[in-house]
PDB file of C-alpha atoms in Angstrom:
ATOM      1  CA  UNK A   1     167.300 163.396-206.071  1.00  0.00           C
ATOM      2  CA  UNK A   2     164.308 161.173-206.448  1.00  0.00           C
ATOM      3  CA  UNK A   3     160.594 163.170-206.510  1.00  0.00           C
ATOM      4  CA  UNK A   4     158.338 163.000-203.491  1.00  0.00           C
ATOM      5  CA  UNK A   5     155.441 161.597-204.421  1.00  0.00           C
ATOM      6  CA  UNK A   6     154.027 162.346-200.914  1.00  0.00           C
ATOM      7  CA  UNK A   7     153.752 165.901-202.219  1.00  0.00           C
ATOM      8  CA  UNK A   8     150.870 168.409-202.306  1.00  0.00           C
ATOM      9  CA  UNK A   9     149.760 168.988-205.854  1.00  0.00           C
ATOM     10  CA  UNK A  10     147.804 171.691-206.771  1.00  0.00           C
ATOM     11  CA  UNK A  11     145.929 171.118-209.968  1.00  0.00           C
ATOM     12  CA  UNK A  12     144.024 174.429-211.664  1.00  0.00           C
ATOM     13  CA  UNK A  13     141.749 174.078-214.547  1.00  0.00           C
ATOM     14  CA  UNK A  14     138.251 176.003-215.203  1.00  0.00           C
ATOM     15  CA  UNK A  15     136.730 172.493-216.646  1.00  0.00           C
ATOM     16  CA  UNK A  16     136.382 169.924-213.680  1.00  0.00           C
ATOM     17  CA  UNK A  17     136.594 167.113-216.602  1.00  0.00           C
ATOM     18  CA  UNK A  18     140.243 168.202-216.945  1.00  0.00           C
ATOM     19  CA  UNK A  19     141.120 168.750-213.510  1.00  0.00           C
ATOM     20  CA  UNK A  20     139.474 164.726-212.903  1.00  0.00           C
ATOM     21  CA  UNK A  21     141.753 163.683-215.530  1.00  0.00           C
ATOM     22  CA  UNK A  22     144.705 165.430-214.717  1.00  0.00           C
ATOM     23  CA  UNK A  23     144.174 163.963-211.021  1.00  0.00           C
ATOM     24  CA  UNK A  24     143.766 160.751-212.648  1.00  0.00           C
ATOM     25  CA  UNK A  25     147.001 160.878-214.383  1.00  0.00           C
ATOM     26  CA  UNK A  26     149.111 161.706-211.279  1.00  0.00           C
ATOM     27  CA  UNK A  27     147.478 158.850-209.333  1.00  0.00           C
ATOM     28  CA  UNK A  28     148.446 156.648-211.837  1.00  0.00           C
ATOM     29  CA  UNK A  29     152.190 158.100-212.139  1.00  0.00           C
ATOM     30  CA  UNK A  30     151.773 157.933-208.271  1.00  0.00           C
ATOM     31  CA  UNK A  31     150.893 161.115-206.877  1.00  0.00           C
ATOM     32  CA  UNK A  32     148.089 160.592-204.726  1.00  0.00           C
ATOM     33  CA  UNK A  33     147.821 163.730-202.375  1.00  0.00           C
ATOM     34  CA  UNK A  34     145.956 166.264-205.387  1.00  0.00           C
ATOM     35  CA  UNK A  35     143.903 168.999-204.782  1.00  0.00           C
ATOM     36  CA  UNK A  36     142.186 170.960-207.084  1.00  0.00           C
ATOM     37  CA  UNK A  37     140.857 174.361-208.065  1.00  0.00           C
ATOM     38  CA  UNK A  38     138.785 176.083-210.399  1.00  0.00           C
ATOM     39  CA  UNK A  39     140.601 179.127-211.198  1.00  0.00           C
ATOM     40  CA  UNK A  40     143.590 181.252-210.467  1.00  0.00           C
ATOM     41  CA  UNK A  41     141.664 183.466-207.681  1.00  0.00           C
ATOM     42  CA  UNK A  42     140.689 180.425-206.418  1.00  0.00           C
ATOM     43  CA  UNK A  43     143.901 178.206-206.618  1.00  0.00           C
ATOM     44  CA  UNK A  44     146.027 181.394-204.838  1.00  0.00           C
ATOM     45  CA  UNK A  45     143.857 181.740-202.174  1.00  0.00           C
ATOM     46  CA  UNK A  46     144.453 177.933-201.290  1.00  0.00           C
ATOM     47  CA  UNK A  47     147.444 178.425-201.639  1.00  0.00           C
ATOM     48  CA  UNK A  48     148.100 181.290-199.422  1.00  0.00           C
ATOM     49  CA  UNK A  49     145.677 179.644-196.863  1.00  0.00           C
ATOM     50  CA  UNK A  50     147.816 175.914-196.377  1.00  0.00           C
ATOM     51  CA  UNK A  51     151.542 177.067-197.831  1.00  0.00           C
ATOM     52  CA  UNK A  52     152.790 173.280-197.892  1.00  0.00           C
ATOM     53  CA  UNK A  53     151.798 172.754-201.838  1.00  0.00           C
ATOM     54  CA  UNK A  54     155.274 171.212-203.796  1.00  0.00           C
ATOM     55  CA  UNK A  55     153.875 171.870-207.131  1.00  0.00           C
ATOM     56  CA  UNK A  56     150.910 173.544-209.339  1.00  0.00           C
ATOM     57  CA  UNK A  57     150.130 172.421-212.420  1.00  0.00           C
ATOM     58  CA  UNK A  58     147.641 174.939-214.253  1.00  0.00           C
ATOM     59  CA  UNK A  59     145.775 175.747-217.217  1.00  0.00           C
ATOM     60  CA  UNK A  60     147.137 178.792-218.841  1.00  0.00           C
ATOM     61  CA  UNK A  61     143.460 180.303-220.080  1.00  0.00           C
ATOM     62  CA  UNK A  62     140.918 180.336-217.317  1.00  0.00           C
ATOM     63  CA  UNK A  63     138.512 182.904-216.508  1.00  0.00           C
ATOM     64  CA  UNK A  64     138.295 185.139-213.407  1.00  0.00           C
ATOM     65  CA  UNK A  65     141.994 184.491-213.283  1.00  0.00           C
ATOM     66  CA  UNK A  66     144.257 183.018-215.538  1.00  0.00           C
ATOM     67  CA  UNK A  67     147.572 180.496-214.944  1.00  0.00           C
ATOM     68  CA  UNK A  68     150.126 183.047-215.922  1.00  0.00           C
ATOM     69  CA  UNK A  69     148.154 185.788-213.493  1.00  0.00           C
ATOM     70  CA  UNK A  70     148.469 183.166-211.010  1.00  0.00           C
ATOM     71  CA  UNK A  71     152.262 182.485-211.813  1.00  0.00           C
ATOM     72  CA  UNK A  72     152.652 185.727-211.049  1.00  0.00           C
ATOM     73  CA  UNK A  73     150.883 186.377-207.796  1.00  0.00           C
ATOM     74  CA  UNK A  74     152.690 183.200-206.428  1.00  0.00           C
ATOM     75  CA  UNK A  75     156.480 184.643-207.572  1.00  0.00           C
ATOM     76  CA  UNK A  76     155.273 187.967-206.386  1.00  0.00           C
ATOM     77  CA  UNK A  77     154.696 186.139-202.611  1.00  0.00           C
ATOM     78  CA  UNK A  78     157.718 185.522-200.728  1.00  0.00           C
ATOM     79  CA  UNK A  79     155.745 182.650-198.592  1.00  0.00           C
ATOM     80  CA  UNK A  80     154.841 180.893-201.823  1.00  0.00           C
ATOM     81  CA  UNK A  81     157.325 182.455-204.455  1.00  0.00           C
ATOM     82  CA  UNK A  82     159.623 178.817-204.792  1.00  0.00           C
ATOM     83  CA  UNK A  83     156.375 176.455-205.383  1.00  0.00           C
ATOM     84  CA  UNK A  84     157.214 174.714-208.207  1.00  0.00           C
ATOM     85  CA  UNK A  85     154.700 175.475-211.338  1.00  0.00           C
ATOM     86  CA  UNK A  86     153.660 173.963-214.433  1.00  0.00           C
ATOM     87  CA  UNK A  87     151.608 175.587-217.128  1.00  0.00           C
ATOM     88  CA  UNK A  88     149.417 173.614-219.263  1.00  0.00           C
ATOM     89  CA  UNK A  89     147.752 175.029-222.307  1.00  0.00           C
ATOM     90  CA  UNK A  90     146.381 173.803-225.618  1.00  0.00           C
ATOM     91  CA  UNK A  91     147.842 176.494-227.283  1.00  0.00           C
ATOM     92  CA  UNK A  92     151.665 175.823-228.747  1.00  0.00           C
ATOM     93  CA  UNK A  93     151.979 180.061-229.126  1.00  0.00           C
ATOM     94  CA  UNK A  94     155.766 181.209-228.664  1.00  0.00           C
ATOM     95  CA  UNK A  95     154.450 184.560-226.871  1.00  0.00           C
ATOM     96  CA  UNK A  96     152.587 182.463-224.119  1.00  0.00           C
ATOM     97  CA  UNK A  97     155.660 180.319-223.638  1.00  0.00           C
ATOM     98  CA  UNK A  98     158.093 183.191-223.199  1.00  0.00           C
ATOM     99  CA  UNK A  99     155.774 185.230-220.886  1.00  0.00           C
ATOM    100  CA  UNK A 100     155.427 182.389-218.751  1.00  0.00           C
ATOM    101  CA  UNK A 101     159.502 181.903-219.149  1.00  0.00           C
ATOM    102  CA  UNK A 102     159.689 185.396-217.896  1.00  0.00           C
ATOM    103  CA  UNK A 103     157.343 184.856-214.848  1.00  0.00           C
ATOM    104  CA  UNK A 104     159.091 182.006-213.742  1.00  0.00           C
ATOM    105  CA  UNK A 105     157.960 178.913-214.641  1.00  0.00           C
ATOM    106  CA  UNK A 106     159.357 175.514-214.416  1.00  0.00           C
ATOM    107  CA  UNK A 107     157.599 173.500-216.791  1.00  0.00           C
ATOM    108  CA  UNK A 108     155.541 173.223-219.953  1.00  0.00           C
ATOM    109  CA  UNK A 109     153.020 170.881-221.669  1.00  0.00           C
ATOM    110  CA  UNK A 110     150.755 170.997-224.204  1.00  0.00           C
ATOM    111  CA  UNK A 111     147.372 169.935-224.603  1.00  0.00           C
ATOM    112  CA  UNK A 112     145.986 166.842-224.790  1.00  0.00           C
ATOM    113  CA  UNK A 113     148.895 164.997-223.292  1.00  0.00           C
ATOM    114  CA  UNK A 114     148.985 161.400-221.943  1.00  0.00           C
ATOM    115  CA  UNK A 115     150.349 160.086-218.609  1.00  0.00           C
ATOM    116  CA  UNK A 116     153.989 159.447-220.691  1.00  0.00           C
ATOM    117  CA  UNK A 117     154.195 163.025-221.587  1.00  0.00           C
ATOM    118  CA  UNK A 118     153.093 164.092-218.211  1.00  0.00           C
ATOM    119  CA  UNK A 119     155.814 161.628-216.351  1.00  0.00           C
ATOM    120  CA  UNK A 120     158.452 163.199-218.549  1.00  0.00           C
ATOM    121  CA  UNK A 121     157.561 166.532-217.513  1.00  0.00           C
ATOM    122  CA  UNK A 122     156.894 166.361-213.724  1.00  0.00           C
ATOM    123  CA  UNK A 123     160.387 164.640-213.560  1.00  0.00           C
ATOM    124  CA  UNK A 124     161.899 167.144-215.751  1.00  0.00           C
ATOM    125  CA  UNK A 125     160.774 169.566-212.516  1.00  0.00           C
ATOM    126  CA  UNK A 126     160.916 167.284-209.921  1.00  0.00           C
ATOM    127  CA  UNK A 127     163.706 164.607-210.670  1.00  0.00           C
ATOM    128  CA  UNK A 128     163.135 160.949-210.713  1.00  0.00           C
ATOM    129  CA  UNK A 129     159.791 159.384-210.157  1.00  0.00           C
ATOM    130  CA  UNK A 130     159.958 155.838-208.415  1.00  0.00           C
ATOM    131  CA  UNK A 131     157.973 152.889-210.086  1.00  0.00           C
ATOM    132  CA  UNK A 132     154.287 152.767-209.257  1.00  0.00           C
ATOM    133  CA  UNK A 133     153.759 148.815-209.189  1.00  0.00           C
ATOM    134  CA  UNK A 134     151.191 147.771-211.841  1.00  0.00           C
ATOM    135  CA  UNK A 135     150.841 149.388-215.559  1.00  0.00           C
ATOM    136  CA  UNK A 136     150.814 152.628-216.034  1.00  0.00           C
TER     137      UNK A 136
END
């Protein structure tokens, strides 16, 4: 089944450079309905407040509340618990990859990472992405 790029993204990152980039990407891939947020605390509670996000995609290390605390508060919600979740990190550490296994993530990718890499992953998670007309 084809990905629905009319989807609600939620896009987490403490550095609003990264979180304009990231939105950046997807629009280009062809994603255009992104919101962000600067932290875990604050990405949950947006969560919890509109329920109709398809997918986060969040920095791992964040402070007030990281992307694996977050994984975890959103598995641990039964309104929320099946939102689909990537974690994004620049660290390539096998004990951050398994914990986030173990919370129940569906995706990984490592920092920096280009729209390719990004494409590959989101339709690892979300199947097929149609052609968005023009380069990418």
């Amino acid at each position: 089944m084809a990905a629905d790029t009319t989807m609600r993204i939620l896009v987490v990152d403490d550095f609003e450079v990264v979180r304009r980039d990231v939105k950046l990407l997807l629009k280009r891939i062809g994603f255009a309905n992104v919101d962000t947020a600067e932290d875990g605390r604050d990405a949950f509670f947006k969560l919890r407040e509109t329920k109709d996000y398809g997918l986060v995609i969040s920095d791992l290390t964040m402070r007030v509340m990281g992307g694996l605390d977050l994984l975890k508060s959103i598995r641990a919600d039964p309104e929320i618990s099946e939102t689909r979740f990537i974690m994004v990190t620049g660290h390539n550490e096998p004990h951050s990859v398994i914990a986030a296994k173990k919370a129940g993530v569906n995706g990984y990718i490592i920092k920096p990472f280009n729209v390719v890499a990004l494409k590959q992953r989101l339709e690892a998670v979300l199947g097929p992405i149609p052609p968005v007309p023009g380069p990418m």
